[in-house]
Coordinates of C-alpha atoms in Angstrom, one line a residue:
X1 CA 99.5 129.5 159.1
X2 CA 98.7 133.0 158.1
X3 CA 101.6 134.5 159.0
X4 CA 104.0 131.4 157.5
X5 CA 106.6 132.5 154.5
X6 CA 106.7 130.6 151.2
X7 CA 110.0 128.7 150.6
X8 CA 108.9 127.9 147.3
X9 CA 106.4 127.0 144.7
X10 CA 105.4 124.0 142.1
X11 CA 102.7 125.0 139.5
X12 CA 101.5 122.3 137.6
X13 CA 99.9 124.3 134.2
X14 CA 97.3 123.2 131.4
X15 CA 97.9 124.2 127.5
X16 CA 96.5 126.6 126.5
X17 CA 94.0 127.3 123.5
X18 CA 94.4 124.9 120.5
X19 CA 93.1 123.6 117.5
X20 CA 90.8 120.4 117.1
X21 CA 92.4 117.4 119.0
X22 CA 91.1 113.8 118.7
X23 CA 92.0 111.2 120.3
X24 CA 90.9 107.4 119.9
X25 CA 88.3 106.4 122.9
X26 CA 90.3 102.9 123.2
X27 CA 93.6 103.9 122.9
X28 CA 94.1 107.4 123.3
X29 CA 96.3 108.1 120.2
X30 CA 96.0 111.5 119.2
X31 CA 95.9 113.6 116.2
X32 CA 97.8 116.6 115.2
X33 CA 97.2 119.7 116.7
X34 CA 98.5 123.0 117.0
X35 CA 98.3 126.2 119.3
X36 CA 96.4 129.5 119.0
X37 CA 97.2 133.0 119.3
X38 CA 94.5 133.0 121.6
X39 CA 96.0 130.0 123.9
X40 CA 99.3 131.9 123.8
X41 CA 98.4 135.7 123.8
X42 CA 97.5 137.5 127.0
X43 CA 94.4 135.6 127.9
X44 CA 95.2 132.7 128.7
X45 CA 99.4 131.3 129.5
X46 CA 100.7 134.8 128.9
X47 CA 98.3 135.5 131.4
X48 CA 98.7 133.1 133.9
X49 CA 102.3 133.6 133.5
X50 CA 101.9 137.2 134.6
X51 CA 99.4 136.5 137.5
X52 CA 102.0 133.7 138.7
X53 CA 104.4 137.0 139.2
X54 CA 102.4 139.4 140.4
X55 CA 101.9 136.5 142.9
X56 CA 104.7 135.1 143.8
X57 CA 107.7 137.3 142.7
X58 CA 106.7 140.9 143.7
X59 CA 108.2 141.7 147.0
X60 CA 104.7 143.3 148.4
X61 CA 102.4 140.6 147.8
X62 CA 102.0 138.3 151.2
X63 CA 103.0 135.0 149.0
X64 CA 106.0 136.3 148.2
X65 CA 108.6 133.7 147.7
X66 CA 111.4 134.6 150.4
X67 CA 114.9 135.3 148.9
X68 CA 114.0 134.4 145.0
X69 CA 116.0 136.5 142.2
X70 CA 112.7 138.6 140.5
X71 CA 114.0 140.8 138.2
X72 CA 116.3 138.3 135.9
X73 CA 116.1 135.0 135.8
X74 CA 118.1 132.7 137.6
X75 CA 118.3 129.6 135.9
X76 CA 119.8 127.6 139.3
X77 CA 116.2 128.9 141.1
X78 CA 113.6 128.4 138.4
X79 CA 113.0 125.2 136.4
X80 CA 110.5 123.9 133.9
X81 CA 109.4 120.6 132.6
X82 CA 107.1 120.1 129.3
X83 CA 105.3 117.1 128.6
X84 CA 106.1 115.3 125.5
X85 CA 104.0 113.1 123.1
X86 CA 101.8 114.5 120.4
X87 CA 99.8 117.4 122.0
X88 CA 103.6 118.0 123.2
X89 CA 104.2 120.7 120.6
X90 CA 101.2 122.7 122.0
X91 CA 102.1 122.3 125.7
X92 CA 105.9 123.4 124.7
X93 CA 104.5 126.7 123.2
X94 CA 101.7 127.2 126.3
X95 CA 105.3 127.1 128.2
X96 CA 106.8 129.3 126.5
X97 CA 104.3 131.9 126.4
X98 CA 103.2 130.9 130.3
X99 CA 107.1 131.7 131.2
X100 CA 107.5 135.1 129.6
X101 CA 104.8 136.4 131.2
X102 CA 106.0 135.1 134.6
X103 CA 109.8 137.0 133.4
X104 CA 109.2 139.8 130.8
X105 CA 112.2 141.2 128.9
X106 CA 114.5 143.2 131.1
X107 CA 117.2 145.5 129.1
X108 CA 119.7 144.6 132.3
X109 CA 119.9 141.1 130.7
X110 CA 122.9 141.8 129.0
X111 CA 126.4 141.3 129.0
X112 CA 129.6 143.3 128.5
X113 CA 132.5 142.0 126.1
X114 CA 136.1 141.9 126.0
X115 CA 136.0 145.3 123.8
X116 CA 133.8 147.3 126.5
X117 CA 130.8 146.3 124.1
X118 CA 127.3 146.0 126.4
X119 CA 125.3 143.5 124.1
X120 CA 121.7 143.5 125.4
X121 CA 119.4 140.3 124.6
X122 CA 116.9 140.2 121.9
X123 CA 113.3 141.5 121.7
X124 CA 114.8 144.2 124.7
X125 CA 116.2 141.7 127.0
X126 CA 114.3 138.7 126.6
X127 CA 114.7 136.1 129.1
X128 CA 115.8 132.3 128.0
X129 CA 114.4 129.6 131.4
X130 CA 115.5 126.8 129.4
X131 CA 112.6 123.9 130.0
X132 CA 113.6 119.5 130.1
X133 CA 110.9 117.8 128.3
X134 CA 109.2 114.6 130.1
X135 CA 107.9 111.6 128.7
X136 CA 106.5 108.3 129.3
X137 CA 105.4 106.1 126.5
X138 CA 101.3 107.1 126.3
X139 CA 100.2 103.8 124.5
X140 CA 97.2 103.0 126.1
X141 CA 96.9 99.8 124.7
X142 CA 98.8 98.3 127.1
X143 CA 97.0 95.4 129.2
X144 CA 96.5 97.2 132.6
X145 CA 95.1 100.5 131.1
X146 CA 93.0 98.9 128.6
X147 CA 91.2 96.5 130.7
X148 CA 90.5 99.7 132.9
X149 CA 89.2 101.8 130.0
X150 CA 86.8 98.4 129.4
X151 CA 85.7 98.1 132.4
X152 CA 84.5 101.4 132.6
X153 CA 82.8 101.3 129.7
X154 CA 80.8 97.4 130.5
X155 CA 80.1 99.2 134.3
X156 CA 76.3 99.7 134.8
X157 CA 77.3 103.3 135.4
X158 CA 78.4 104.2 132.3
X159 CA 75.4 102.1 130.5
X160 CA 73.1 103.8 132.3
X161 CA 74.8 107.4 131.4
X162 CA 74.9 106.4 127.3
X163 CA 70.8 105.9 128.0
X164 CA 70.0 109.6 129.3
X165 CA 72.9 110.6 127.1
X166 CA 70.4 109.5 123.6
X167 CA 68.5 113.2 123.3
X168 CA 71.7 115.1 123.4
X169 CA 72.8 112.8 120.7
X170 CA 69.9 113.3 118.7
X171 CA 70.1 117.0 118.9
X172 CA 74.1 117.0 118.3
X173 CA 74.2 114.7 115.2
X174 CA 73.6 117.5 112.7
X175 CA 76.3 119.5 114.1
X176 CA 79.2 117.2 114.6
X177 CA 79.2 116.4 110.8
X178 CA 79.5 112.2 110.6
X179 CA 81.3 111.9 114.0
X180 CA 80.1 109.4 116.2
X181 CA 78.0 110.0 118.7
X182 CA 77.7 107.5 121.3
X183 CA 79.4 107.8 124.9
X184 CA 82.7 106.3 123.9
X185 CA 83.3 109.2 121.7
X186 CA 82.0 111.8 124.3
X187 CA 85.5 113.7 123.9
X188 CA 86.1 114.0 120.6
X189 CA 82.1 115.2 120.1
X190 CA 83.3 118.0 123.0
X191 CA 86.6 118.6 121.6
X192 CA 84.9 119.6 117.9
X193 CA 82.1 121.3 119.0
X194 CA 84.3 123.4 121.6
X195 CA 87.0 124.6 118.9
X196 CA 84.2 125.7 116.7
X197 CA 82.5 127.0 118.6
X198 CA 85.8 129.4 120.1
X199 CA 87.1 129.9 116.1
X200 CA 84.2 129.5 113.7
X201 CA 81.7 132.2 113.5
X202 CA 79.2 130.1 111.3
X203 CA 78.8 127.7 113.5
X204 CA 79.1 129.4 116.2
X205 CA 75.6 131.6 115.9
X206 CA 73.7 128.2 115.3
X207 CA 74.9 125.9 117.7
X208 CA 71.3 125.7 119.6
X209 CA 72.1 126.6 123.5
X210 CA 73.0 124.4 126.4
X211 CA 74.5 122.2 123.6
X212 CA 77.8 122.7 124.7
X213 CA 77.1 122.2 128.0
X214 CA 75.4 119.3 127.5
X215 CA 78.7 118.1 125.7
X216 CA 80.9 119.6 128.0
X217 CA 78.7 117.5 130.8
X218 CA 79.1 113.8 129.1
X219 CA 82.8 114.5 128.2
X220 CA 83.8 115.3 131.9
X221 CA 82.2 112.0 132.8
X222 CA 84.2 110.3 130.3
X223 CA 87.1 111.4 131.0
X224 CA 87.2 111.6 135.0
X225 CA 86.2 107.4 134.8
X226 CA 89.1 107.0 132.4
X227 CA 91.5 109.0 134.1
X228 CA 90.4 108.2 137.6
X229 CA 90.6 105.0 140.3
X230 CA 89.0 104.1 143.2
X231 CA 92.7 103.3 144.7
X232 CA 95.2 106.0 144.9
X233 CA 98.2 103.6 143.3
X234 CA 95.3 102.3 140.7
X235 CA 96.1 102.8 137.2
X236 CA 93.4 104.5 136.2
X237 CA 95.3 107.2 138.4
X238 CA 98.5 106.7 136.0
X239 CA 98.8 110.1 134.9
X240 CA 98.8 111.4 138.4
X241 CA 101.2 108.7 139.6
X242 CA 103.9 110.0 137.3
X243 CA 103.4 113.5 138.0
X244 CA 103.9 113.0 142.3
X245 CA 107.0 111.6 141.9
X246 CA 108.0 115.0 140.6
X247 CA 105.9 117.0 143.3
X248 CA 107.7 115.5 145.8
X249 CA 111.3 115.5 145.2
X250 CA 111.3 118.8 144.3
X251 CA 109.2 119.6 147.3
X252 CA 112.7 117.9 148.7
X253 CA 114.7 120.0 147.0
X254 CA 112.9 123.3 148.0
X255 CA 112.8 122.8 151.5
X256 CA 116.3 121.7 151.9
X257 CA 118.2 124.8 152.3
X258 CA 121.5 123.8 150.2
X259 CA 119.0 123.7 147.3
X260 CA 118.7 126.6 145.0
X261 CA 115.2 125.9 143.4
X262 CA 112.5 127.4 144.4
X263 CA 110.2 127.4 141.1
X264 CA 109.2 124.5 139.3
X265 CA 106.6 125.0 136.5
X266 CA 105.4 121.6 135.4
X267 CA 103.1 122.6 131.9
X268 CA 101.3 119.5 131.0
X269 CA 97.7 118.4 129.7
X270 CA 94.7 117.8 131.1
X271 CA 95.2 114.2 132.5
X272 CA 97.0 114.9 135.6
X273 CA 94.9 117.1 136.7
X274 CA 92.2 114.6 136.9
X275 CA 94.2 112.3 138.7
X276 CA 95.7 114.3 140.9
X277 CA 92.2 115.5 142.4
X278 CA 91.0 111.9 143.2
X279 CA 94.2 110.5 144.3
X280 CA 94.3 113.5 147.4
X281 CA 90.4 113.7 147.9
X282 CA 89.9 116.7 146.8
X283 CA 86.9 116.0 144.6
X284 CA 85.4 114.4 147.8
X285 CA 85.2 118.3 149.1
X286 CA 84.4 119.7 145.4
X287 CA 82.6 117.5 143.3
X288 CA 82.5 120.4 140.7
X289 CA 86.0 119.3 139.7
X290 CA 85.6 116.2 138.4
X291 CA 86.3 116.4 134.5
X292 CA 88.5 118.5 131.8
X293 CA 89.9 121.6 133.5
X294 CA 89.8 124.7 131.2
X295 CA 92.6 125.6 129.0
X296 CA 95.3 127.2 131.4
X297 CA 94.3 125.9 134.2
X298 CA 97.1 126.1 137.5
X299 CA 97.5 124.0 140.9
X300 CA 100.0 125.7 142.7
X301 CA 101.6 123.8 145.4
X302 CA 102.7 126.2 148.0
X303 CA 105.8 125.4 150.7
X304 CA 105.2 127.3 153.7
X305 CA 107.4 127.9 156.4
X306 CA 105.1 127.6 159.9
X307 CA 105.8 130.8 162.6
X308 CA 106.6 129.7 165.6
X309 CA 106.2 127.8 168.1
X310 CA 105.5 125.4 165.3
X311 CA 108.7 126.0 162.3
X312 CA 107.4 122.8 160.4
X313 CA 106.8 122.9 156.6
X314 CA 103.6 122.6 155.7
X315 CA 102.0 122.8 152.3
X316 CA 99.3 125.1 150.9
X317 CA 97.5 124.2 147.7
X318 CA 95.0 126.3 145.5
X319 CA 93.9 125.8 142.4
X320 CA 92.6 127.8 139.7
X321 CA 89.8 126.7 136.3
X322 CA 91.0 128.5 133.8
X323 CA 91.4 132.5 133.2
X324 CA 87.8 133.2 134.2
X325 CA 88.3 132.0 137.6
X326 CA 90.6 133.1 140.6
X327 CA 92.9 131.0 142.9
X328 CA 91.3 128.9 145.6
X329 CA 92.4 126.9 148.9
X330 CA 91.7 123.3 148.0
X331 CA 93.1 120.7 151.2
X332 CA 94.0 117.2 150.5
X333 CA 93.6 114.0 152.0
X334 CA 90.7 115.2 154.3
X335 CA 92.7 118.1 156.0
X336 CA 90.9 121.1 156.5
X337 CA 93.8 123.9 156.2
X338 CA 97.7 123.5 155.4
X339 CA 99.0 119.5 155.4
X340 CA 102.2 119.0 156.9
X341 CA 104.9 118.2 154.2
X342 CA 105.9 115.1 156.3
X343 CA 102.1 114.1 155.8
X344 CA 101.7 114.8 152.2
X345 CA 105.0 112.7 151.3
X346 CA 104.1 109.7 153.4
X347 CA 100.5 109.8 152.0
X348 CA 101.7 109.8 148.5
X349 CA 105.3 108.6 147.8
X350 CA 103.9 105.2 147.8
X351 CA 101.6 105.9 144.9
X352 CA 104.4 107.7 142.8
X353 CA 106.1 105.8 139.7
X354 CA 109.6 107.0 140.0
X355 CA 110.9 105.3 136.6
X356 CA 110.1 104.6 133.0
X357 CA 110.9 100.8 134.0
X358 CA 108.5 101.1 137.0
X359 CA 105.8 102.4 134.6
X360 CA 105.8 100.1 131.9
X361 CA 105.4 97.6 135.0
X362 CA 102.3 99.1 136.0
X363 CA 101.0 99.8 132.9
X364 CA 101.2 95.8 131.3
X365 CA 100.4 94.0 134.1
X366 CA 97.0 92.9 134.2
X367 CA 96.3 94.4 137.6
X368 CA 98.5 97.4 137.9
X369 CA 100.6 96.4 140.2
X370 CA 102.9 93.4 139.0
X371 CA 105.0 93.0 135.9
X372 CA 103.2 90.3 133.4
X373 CA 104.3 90.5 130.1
X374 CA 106.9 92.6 128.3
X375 CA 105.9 95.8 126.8
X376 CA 104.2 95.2 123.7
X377 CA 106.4 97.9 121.1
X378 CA 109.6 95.7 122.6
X379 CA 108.0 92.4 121.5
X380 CA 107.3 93.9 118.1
X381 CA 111.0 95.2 118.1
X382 CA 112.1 91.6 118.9
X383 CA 109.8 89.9 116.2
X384 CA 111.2 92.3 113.5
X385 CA 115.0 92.0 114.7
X386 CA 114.6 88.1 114.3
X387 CA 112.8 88.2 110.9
X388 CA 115.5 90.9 109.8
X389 CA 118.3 88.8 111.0
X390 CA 116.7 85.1 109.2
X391 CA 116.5 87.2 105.8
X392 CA 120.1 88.5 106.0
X393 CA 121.3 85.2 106.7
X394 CA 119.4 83.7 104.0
X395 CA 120.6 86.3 101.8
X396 CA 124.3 85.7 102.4
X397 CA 123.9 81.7 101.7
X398 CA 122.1 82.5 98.3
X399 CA 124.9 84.7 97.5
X400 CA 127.3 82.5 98.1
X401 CA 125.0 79.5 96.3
X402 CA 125.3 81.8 93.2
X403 CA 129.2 82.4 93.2
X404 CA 129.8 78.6 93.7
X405 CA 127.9 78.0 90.9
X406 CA 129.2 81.2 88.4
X407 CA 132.9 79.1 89.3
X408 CA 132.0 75.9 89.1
X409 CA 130.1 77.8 85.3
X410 CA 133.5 79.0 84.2
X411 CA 135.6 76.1 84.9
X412 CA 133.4 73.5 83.1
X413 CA 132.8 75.9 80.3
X414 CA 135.1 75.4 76.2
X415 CA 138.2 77.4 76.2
X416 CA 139.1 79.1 72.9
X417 CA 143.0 79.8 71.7
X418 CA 143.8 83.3 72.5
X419 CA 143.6 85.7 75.1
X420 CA 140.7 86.0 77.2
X421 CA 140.6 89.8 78.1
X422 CA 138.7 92.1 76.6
X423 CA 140.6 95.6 75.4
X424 CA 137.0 97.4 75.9
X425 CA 136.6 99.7 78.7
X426 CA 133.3 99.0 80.6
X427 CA 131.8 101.6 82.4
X428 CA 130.6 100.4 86.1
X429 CA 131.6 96.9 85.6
X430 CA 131.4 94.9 88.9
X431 CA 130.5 98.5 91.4
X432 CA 126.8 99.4 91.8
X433 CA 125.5 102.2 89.5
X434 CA 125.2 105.0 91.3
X435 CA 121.3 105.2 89.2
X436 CA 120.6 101.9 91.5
X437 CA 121.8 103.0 94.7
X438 CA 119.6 104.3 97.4
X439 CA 120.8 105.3 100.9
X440 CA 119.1 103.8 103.4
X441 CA 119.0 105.6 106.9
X442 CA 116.4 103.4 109.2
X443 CA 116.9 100.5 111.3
X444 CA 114.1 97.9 111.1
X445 CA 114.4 97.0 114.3
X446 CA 113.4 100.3 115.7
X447 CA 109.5 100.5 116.7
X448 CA 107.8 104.4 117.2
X449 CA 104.8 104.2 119.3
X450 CA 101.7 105.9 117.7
X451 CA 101.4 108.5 120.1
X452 CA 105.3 109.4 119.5
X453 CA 104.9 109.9 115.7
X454 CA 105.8 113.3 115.4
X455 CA 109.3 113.0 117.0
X456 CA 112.2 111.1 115.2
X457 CA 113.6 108.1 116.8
X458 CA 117.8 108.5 117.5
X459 CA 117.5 105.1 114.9
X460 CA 116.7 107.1 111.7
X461 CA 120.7 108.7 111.8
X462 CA 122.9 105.5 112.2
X463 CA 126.4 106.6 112.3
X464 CA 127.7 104.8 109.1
X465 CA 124.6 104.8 106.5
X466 CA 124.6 101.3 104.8
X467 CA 123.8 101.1 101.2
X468 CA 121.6 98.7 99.4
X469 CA 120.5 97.4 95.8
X470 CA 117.6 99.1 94.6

């Protein structure tokens, strides 16, 4: 396969640097967080960014990608996808910062107008790769995924990992300021101690040594049993399992040659990765990934072109920890060298969740695999509709209760000689003062899952707004 040409690539990207992050052990809701100079600047997706060029889109390096536009972007060729949720904002940025390394400014992106006026892009010809942002709901509360996450946490394993786990809690207790430290938390303890150490001086000449590694060491075990399965279609694999169906139809796409793409940058978190290394064996080969990849952290997926005799496409994938480290070959489900594409997709399509219906299947069925129970934010959603719906109606029969009786007041009541009407003008008399009225803009039947709290639902701009008593 040496002398094999790449049709095309697929990198699947971690964020880069960011502030603190936590998330609950149980159900994975997250915090706020945003990114860093350093996660966007040169060291680390900037970075990656520009090794992904110097890689793949300069015509004298071996990988380059045969027949691909390199000096301005071609938006039919190259594509991106962002995760979304609440570390979304951060992953968007890492993106950004990932994809103008990969295509600096040019000054020949420009155009000329009607006038003979040559308009050059800003910042010198910076280049726009528009990106699609993905997203499945990431409540982890749902049955499947919690019974996992407890059944890792009752298995012998992880008891017997919170026992040797007791002197690094000890030790860590004065520096993680009231947090808890027991196993469950092993992330969040991580996750503190990590960004301090990176962005607070302080604390960062006396944090006693191998403390960090030590955290580092019970965090990776967390997380590679909660993101992780035995199975490949298991749901602790359920970050992985969305991300294949994407691998392979654009793996579809590259290698049929009435397809323009040839890129695809997928810029996601941490999970995936996780996943992803289980479900294709590769952590049976190298142990040493199990865990957290570092911030900008890259699998590139690789579609070669075999020389003949044999002109199959096969599939080359390397990987690469973070900016300290350098790409390296890693083979999948217990190949030794390239896997034939054919391979790969029957291996794996099986495993892949190709829709959001498919997914919230998997995820609230009690074993993964069948569809038990509706999802639990639509329940909610129907709960609330109903209870919305009873107190209109009730609301309409007192109203009409009260006007039944005002007539039935005013017929029954002494009628003086004269007239009736009054000659004073009264201000407002019968409308709703405009002091009493408040515009009302939701919909209580809409539910926003915790981990989507940072985006507004389409619910909070109804087309008419409605107006209520105050």
């Amino acid at each position: 396969m040496l002398l094999s040409k790449v049709l095309g690539v697929i990198v699947i990207a971690r964020n880069g640097d960011r502030s603190n992050y936590y998330q609950d052990p149980y159900s994975y809701a997250g915090s706020s967080t945003e990114t860093t100079a350093l996660g966007e600047a040169r060291a680390e997706s900037f970075q990656l960014g520009s090794l992904l060029r110097s890689t793949y889109l300069e015509s004298s390096s071996p990988s380059y990608i045969n027949g691909m536009r390199t000096d301005l972007v071609d938006n039919d060729e190259v594509k991106a996808r962002v995760k979304a949720g609440v570390e979304g904002t951060v992953v968007f940025d890492s993106s950004i910062a990932l994809l103008q390394g990969l295509f600096p400014p040019n000054k020949n992106n420009k155009i000329q107008l009607a006038n003979d006026t040559t308009v050059v892009a800003p910042l010198g010809g910076y280049q726009y790769v528009p990106g699609m942002w993905i997203s499945h709901r990431c409540d982890m509360r749902l049955m499947a995924f919690a019974k996992h996450t407890k059944d890792f946490y009752n298995s012998q394993e992880f008891k017997e990992k919170a026992q040797d786990a007791q002197s690094f809690f000890k030790a860590a207790k004065d520096f993680v300021f009231g947090r808890p430290t027991i196993l469950e938390n092993a992330w969040n303890l991580y996750d503190f101690m990590n960004t301090q150490l990176v962005h607070n001086k302080t604390y960062a000449h006396r944090l006693p040594p191998t403390l960090i590694e030590q955290a580092r060491s019970f965090a990776n075990f967390h997380e590679d049993g909660v993101f992780s399965d035995k199975h490949i279609t298991g749901i602790g694999n359920i970050a992985g399992r969305t991300l294949l169906h994407t691998i392979i139809t654009s793996l579809e796409r590259i290698a049929f040659n009435g397809d323009p793409l040839q890129f695809l940058l997928v810029q996601t978190t941490y999970q995936p990765f996780i996943s992803f290394f289980h479900q294709t064996g590769i952590t049976d080969e190298h142990p040493e990934y199990k865990g957290i990849p570092n911030y900008s952290s890259a699998i590139v997926i690789e579609l070669r072109r075999g020389s003949p005799p044999d002109l199959r496409d096969f599939l080359r994938i390397r990987f690469k920890n973070g900016t300290s480290d350098h790409f390296r070959d890693v083979h999948v489900f217990g190949h030794h060298s390239d896997i034939p594409l054919t391979e790969f997709i029957y291996r794996a399509e099986n495993a892949a969740i190709t829709s959001n219906k498919q997914w919230r299947e998997v995820c609230n069925s009690s074993d993964g695999f069948s569809n038990l129970s509706l999802p639990r934010s639509n329940v909610q959603a129907a709960f609330t509709g109903a209870f919305a719906f009873v107190s209109l109606l009730a609301l309409f029969m007192l109203t009409k209760l009260v006007k039944r009786s005002r007539a039935r007041a005013r017929e029954a009541r002494l009628r003086l000689p004269g007239d009736e009407v009054s000659e004073v003008t009264v201000v407002n008399y019968g409308a709703i003062s405009w002091e009493r009225a408040e515009w009302y803009g939701g919909d209580p039947t809409s539910v926003i899952a915790r981990c989507d709290r940072p985006y507004v639902a389409p619910a909070e701009y109804p087309e008419r707004p409605r107006w209520f008593i105050s």
